[in-house]
Coordinates of C-alpha atoms in Angstrom, one line a residue:
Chain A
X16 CA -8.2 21.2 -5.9
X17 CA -11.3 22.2 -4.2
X18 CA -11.6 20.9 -0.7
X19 CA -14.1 18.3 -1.6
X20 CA -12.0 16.7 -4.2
X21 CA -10.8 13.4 -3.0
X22 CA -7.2 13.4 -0.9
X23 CA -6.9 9.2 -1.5
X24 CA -9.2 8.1 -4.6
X25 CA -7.6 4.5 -5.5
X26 CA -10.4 2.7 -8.7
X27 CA -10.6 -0.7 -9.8
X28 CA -7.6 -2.0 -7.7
X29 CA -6.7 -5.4 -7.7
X30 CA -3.8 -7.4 -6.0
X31 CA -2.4 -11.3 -6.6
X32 CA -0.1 -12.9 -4.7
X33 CA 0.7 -15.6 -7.1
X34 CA -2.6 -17.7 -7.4
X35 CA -4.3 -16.2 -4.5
X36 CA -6.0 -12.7 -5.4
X37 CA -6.0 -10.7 -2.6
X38 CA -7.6 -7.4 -3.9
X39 CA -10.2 -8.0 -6.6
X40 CA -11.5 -4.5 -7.7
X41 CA -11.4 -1.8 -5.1
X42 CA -12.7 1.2 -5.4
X43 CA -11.9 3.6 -2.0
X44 CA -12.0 7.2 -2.1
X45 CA -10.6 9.8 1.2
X46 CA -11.4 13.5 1.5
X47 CA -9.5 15.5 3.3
X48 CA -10.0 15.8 6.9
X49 CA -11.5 12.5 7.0
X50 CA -10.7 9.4 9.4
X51 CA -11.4 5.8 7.2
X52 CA -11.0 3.1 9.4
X53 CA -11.0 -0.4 7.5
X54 CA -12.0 -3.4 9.2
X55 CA -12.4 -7.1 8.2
X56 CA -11.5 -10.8 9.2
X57 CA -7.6 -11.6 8.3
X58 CA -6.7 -12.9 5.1
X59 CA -9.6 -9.7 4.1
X60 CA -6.7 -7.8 2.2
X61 CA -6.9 -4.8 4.2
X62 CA -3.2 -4.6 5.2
X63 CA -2.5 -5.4 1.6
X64 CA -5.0 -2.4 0.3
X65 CA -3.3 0.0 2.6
X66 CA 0.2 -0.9 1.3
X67 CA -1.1 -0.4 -2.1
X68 CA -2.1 3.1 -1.2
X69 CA 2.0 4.4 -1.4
X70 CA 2.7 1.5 -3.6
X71 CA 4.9 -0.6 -1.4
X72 CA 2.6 -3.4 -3.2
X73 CA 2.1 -2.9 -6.6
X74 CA -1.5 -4.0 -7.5
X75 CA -1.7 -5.8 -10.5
X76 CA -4.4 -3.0 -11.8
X77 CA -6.1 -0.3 -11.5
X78 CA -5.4 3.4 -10.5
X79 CA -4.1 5.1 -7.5
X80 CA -4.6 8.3 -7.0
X81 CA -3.0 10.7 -4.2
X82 CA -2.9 14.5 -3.8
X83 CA -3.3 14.6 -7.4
X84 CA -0.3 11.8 -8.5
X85 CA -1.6 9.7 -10.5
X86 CA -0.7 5.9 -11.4
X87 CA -1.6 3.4 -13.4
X88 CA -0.9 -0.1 -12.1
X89 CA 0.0 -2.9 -14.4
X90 CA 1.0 -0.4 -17.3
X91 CA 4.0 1.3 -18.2
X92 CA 2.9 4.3 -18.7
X93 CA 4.8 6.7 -19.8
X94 CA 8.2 4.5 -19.2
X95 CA 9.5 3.3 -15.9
X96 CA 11.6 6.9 -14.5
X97 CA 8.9 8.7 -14.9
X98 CA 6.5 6.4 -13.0
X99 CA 9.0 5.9 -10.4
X100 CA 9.2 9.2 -9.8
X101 CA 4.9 9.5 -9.7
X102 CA 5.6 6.9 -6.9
X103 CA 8.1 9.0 -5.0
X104 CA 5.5 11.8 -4.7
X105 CA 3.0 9.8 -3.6
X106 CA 4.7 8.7 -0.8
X107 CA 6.2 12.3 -0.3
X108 CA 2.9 13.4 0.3
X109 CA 1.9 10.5 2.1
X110 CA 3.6 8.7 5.8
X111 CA 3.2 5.1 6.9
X112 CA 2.8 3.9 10.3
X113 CA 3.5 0.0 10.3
X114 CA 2.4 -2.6 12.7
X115 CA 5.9 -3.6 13.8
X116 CA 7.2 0.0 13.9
X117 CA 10.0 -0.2 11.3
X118 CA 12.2 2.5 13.6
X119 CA 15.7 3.1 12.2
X120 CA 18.0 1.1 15.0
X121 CA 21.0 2.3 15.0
X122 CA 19.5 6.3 15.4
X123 CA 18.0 8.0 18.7
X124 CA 14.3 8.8 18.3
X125 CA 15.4 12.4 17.6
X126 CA 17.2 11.6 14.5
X127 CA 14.6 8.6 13.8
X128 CA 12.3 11.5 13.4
X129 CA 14.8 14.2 12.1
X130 CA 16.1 11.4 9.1
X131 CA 13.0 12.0 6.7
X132 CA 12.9 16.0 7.2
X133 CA 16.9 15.9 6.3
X134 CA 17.2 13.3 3.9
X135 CA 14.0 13.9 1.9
X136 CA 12.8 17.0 2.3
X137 CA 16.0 18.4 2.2
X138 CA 15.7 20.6 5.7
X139 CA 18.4 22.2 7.5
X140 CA 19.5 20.0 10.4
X141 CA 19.3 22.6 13.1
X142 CA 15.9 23.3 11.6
X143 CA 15.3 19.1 11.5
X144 CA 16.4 18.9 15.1
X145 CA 13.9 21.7 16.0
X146 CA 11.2 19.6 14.6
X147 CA 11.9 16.8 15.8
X148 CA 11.9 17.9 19.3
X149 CA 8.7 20.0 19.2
X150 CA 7.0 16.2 17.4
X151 CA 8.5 13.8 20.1
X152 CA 6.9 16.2 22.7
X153 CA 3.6 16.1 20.9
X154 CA 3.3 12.6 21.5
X155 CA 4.1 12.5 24.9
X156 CA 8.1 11.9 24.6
X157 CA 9.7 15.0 24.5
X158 CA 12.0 13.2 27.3
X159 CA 13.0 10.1 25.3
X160 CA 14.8 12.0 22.5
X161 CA 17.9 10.4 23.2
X162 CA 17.1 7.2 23.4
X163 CA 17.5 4.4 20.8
X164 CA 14.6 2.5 20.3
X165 CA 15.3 -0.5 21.7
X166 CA 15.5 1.2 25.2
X167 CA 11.6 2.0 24.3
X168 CA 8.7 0.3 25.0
X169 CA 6.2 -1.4 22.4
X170 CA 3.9 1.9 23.1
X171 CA 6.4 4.3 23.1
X172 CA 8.1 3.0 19.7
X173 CA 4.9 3.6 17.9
X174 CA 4.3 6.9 19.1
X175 CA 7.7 7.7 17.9
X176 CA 6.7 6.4 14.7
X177 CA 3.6 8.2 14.5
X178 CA 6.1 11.7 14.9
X179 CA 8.6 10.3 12.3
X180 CA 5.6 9.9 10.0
X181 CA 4.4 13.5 11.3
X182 CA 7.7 15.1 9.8
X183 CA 7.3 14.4 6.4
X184 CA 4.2 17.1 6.8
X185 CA 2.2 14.0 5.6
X186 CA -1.9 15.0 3.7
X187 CA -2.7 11.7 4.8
X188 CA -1.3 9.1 7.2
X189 CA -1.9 5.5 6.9
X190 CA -2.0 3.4 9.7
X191 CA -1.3 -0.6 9.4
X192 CA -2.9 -2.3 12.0
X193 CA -0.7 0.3 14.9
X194 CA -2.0 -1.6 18.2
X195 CA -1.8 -5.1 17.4
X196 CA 2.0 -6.1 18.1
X197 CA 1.4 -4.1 21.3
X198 CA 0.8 -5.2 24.4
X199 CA -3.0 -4.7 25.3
X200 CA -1.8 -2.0 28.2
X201 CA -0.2 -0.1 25.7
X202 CA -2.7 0.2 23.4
X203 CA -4.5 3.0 24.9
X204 CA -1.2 5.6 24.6
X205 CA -0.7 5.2 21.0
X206 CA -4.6 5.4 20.1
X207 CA -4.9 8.4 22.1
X208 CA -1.9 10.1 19.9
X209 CA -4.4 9.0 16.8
X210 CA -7.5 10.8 18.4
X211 CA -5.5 13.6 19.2
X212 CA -4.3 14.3 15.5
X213 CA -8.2 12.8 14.3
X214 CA -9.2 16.3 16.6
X215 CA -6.6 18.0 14.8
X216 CA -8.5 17.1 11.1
X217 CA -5.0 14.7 10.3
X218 CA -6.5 12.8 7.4
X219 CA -6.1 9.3 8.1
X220 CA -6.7 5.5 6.6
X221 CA -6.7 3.3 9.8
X222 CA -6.7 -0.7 9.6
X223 CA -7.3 -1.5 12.6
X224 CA -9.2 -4.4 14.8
X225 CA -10.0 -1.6 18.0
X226 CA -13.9 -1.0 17.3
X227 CA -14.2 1.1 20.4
X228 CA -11.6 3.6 19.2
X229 CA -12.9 3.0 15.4
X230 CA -16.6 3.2 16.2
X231 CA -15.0 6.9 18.5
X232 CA -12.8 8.5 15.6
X233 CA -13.6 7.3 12.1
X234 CA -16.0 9.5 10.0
X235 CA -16.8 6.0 8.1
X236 CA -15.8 2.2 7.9
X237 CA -14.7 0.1 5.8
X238 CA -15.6 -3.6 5.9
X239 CA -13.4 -6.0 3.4
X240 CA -13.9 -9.4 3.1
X241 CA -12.5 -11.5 0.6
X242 CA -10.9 -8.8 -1.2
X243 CA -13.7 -6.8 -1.7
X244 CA -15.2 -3.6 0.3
X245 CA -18.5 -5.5 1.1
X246 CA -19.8 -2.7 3.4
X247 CA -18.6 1.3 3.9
X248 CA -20.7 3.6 6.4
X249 CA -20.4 5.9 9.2
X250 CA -19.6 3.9 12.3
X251 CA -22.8 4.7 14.4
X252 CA -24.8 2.8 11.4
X253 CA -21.8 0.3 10.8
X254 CA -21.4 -0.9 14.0
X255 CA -25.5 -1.2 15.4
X256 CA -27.2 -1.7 12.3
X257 CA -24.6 -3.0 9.4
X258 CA -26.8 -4.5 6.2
X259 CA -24.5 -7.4 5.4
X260 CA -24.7 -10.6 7.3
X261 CA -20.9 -11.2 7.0
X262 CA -20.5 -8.2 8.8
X263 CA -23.2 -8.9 10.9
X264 CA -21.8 -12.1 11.6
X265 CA -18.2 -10.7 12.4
X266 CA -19.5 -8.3 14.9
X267 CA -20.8 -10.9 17.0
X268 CA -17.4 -12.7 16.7
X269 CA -15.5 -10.3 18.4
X270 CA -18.3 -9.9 20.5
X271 CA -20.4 -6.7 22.2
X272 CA -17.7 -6.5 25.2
X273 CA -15.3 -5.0 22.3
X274 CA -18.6 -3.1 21.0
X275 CA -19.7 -1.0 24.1
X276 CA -23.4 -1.5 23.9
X277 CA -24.8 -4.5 22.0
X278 CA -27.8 -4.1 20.0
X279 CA -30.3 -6.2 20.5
X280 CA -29.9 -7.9 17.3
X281 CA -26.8 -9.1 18.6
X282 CA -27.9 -10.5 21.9
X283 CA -30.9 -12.3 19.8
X284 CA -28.7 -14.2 17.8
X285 CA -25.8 -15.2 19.7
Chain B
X204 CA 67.4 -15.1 22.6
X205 CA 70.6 -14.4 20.6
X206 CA 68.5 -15.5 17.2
X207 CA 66.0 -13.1 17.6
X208 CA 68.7 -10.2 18.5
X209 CA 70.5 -11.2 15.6
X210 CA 67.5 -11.9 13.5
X211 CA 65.5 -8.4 14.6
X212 CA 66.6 -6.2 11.3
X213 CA 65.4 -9.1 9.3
X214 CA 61.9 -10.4 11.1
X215 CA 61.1 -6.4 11.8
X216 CA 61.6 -5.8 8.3
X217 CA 59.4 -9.0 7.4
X218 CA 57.0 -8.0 9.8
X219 CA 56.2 -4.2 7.8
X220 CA 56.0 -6.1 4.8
X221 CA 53.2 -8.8 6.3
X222 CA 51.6 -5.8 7.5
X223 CA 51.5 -3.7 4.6
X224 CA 49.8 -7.1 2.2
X225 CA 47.1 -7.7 5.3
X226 CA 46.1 -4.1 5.5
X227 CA 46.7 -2.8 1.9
X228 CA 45.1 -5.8 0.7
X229 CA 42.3 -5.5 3.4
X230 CA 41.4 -1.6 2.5
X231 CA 41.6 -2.6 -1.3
X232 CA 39.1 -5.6 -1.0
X233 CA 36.9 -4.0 1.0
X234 CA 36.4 -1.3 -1.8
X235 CA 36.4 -3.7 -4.6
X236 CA 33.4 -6.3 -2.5
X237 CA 31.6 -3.5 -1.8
X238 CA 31.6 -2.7 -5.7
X239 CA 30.6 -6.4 -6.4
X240 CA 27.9 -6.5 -3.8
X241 CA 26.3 -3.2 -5.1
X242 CA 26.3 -4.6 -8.6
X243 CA 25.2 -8.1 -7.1
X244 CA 21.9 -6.6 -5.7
X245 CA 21.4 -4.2 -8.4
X246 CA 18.7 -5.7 -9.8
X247 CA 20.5 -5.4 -13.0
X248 CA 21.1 -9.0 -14.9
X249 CA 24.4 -8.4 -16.6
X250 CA 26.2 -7.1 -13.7
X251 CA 24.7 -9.3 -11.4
X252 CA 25.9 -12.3 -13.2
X253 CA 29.4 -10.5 -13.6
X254 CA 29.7 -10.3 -9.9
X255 CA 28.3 -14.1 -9.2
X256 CA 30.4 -14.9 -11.2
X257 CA 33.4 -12.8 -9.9
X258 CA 32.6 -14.2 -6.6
X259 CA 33.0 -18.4 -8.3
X260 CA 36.1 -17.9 -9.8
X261 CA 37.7 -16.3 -7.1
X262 CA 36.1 -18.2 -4.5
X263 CA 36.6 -21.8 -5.8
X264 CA 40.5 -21.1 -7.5
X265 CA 43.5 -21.7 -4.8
X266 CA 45.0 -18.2 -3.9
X267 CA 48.4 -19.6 -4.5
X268 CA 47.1 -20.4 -7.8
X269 CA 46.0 -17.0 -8.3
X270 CA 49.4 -15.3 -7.2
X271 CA 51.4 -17.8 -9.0
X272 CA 49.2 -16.8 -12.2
X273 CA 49.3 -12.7 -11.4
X274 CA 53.3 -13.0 -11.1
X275 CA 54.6 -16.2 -13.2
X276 CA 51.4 -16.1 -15.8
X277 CA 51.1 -13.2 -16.8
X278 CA 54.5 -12.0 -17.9
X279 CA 53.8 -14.3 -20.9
X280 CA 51.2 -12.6 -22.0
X281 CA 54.0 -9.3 -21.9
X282 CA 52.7 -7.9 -18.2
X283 CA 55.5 -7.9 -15.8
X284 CA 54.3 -6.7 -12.4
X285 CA 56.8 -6.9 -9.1
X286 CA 56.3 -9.2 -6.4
X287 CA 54.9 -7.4 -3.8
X288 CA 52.4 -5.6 -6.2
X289 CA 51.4 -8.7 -7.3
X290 CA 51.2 -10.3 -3.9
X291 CA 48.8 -7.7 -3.3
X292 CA 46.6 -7.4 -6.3
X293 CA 46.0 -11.1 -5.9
X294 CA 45.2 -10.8 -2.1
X295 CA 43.0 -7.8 -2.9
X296 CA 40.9 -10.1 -5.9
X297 CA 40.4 -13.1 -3.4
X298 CA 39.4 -11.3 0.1
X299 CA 36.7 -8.7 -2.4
X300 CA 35.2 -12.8 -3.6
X301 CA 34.6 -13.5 0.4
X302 CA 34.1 -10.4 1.6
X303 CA 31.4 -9.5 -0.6
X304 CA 29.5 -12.8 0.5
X305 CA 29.8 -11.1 4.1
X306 CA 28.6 -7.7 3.0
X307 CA 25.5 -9.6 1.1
X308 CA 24.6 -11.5 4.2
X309 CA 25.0 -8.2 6.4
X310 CA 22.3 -6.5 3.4
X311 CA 19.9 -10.0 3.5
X312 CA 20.0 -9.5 7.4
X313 CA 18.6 -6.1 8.0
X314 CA 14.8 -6.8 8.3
X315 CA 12.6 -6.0 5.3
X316 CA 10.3 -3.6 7.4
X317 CA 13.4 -1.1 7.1
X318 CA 13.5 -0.5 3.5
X319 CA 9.8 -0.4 3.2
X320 CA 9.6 2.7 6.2
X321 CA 12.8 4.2 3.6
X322 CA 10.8 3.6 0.8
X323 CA 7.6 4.7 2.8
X324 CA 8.5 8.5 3.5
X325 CA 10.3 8.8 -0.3
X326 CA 14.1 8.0 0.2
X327 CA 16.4 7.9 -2.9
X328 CA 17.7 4.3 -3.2
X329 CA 21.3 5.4 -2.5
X330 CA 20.6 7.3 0.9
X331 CA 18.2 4.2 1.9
X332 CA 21.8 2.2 1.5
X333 CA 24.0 4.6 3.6
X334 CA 21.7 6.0 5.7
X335 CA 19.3 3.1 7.2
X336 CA 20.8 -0.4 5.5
X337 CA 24.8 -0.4 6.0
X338 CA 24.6 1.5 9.2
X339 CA 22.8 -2.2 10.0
X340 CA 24.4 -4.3 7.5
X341 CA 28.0 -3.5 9.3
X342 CA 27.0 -4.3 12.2
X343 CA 26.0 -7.9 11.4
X344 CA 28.8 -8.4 8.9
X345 CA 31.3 -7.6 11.5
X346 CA 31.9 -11.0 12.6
X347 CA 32.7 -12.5 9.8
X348 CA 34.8 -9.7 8.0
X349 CA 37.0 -9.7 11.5
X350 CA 37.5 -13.6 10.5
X351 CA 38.2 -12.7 7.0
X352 CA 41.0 -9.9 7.8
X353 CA 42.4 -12.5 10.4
X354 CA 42.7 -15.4 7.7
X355 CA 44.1 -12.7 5.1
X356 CA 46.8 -11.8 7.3
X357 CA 47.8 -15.7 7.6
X358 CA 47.4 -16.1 4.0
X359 CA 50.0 -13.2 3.1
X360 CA 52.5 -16.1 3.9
X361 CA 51.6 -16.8 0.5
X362 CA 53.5 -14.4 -1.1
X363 CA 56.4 -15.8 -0.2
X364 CA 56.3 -18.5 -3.3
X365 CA 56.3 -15.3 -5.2
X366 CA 59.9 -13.8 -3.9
X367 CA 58.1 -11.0 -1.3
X368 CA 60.8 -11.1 1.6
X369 CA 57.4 -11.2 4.1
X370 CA 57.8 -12.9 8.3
X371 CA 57.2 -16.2 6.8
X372 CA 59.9 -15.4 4.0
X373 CA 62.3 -14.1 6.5
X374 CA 61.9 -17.5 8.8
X375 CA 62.9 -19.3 5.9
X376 CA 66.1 -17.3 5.1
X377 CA 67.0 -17.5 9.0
X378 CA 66.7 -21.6 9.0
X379 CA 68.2 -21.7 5.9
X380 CA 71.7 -19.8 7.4
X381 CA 71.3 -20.8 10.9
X382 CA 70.2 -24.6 10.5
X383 CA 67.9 -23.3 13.3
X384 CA 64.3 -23.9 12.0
X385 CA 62.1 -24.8 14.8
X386 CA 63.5 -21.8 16.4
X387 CA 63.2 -19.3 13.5
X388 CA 59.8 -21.0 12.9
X389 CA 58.1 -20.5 16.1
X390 CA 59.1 -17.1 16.8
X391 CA 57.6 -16.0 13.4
X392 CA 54.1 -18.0 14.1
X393 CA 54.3 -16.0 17.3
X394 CA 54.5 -13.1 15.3
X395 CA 51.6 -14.0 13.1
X396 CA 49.5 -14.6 16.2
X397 CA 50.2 -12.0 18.0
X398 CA 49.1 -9.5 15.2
X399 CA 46.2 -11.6 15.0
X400 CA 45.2 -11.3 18.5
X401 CA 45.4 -7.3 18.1
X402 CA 42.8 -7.8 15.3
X403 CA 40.8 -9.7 17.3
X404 CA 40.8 -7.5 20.3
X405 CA 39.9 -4.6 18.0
X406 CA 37.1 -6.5 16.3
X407 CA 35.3 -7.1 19.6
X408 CA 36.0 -3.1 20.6
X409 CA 34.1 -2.4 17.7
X410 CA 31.5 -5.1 18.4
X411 CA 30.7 -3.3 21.6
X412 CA 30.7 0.0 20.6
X413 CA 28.1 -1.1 17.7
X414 CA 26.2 -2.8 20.1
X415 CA 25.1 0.0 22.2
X416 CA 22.2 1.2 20.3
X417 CA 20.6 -1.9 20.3
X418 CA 21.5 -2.7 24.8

């Protein structure tokens, strides 16, 4: 695999939820290194794209592709064990951060974090431990390893999330909307973990509805709407001269205080 | 007094054999509703209608049925099994039925987000059930199989209709030679209680103790 080649290349993708089609023929590809932050009104599919990305959805059809697994949705192909186990090593090679956290309970943040190392990748527990530690401290809580989550806040569960998905040694890290069940003070904590591993070349697939952070860290946006990408470009062109009016129309919405600097496009029309 | 000093060989021995059809019978169902609630959410079709049904028959059927049909019934059919075998294979069948219900609504109530961050970083199906879903699943079970273990221990009085010398056995025998019922009768529904409140204190210990990860 050259370093060019596509980490994320999902074709043709499509997604119904009974009689409403969320996804209707996606086509998304992620290099390595590279932050893609995807955007879009709700009801857009772009939580239900990123959830098709490890298959926790199964899309109704097309291909996904990641770190070289390949799968075919609405097939068989090649009977259902081996498929299963084309799924396994996608999300082996992939680690999901969720909006409402999803921490284990009834374990400490240590062994939050240390549970995927043990029970997947089949490290040593001291070894886990280790890990673990070194993680927690790299997002700012290397004093909180004992703690269960509920003694956490909003801010500091999803940075312990963000190290739990850190220890599966992850190519790319999706990210499902990580800030919105937060409160809006705690927003700026867990982004900052984000930047910090965008510095680091993490590659990343962000939903997201922070433009100032999106418009600081992506490499390119992602505009659904509708269940189609209607828009992709680098954020500087996305977010002061986008060619669609739905996107046009969306900026404007959430309005130039979110923005930074409005362009004067903007101000003309509102 | 002088009843229950006479009476002690006889209600201590009654009280070992109530014990031993609660707990026995207890341990054993656990196992066997754990069985039925793994096959229940297998997502296979035949054994998921073999435990449904499982769960009707020995859910809707009186257990003094069920025990009358283990130990009278089925020497007909050229299987002879003593009382307090039967007592307890018939206890064991029933409490599985209920507690299997329990363990399913201690699985339904463990919040979908935690089998899709299992699934998310690549866990095998059986170490997503040990190590993230029953860990939960217990805790919120708890209640009810502390009920369940409380009304089992009542209904081993049961097996007195099938010969097992058991407390509520015993009572009988001691009103039958003494004339003194009431007597005999109360201080074996003590007994009962008494055992039950011990269960009960326990199941709250272990309520608290689960309860301290989530303060």
């Amino acid at each position: 695999m050259t370093s060019s080649e596509p980490i994320v290349s999902v074709r043709g993708l499509t997604k119904r939820f009974g009689d409403n089609e969320v996804l209707k023929g996606i086509d998304l590809d992620v290099r390595p290194g590279e932050v893609v932050v995807v955007m879009g009104p709700s009801g857009s599919g772009k939580t239900t794209l990123i959830r098709c990305l490890n298959l926790l959805e199964e899309p109704g059809s097309g291909t996904v592709r990641l770190c070289g697994n390949h799968v075919d949705c609405g097939t068989r192909q090649g009977g259902r064990r081996a498929r299963a186990a084309r799924i396994r090593e996608i999300r082996r090679h992939s680690a999901m951060v969720f909006q409402q956290f999803n921490l284990f309970p009834h374990l400490t943040a240590l062994q939050n974090v240390m549970e995927g190392p043990i029970s997947v990748r089949n490290v040593p527990r001291a070894e886990a431990a280790e890990l673990a530690r070194r993680l927690l401290a790299l997002v700012g809580l290397g004093d909180k390893c004992g703690c269960y989550p509920a003694t956490l806040s909003g801010g500091q569960k999803q940075r312990v999330a963000i190290a739990r998905a850190l220890a599966m040694e992850p190519q790319v890290i999706l990210f499902d909307e990580p800030t919105s069940a937060l409160d809006p003070e705690l927003h700026a904590e867990v982004l900052q973990v984000i930047r910090d591993l965008a510095g680091n070349g993490m590659t990343m697939v962000i939903v997201t509805h922070e433009t100032a952070f999106a418009r600081d860290v992506a490499d390119r946006v992602v505009f659904m709407d509708g269940g189609h990408v209607i828009e992709e470009a680098p954020p500087q062109r996305f977010f002061t001269a986008p060619a669609h009016p739905r996107v046009q129309a969306f900026l404007r919405l959430i309005g130039p205080s979110h923005n930074g600097r409005p362009s004067p496009e903007n101000v003309e029309r509102t | 007094m002088d009843l229950l000093v006479d009476s002690f060989p006889d209600l201590l021995t009654g009280l070992v054999v109530t014990l031993l059809l609660g707990v026995v019978s207890f341990i054993l169902g656990s196992g066997l509703g754990a069985a039925i609630v793994l096959a229940k959410i297998s997502g296979n079709r035949v054994l998921s209608a073999v435990a449904t049904a499982y769960v009707s028959v020995f859910r809707g059927t009186p257990l003094l049925i069920q025990i009358m049909i283990i130990y009278f019934g089925l020497p007909q059919i050229g299987l002879e099994i003593p009382p307090i075998p039967s007592a307890i294979i018939a206890f064991t069948l029933f409490t599985a039925a209920y507690l299997s219900e329990n363990f399913r609504a201690g699985i339904l109530g463990v919040d979908k987000g935690q089998w899709e961050a299992a699934a998310s970083m690549a866990m095998p199906y059986g170490k997503t059930l040990r190590r993230v879903i029953f860990p939960q699943a217990i805790r919120i079970a708890l209640p009810p199989v502390g009920s369940r273990f409380i009304a089992l221990m009542k209904d081993t009085s049961l097996a007195s209709a099938v010969t097992v010398v058991e407390l509520t056995r015993v009572a009988e025998g001691i009103g039958t030679s003494t004339f003194r019922y009431m007597d005999a009768l109360l201080i074996v529904g003590l007994m009962y209680w008494l055992i039950n409140t011990l269960l009960q204190v326990g199941q709250q210990a272990l309520e608290r103790r689960m309860r301290k990860a989530y303060a």
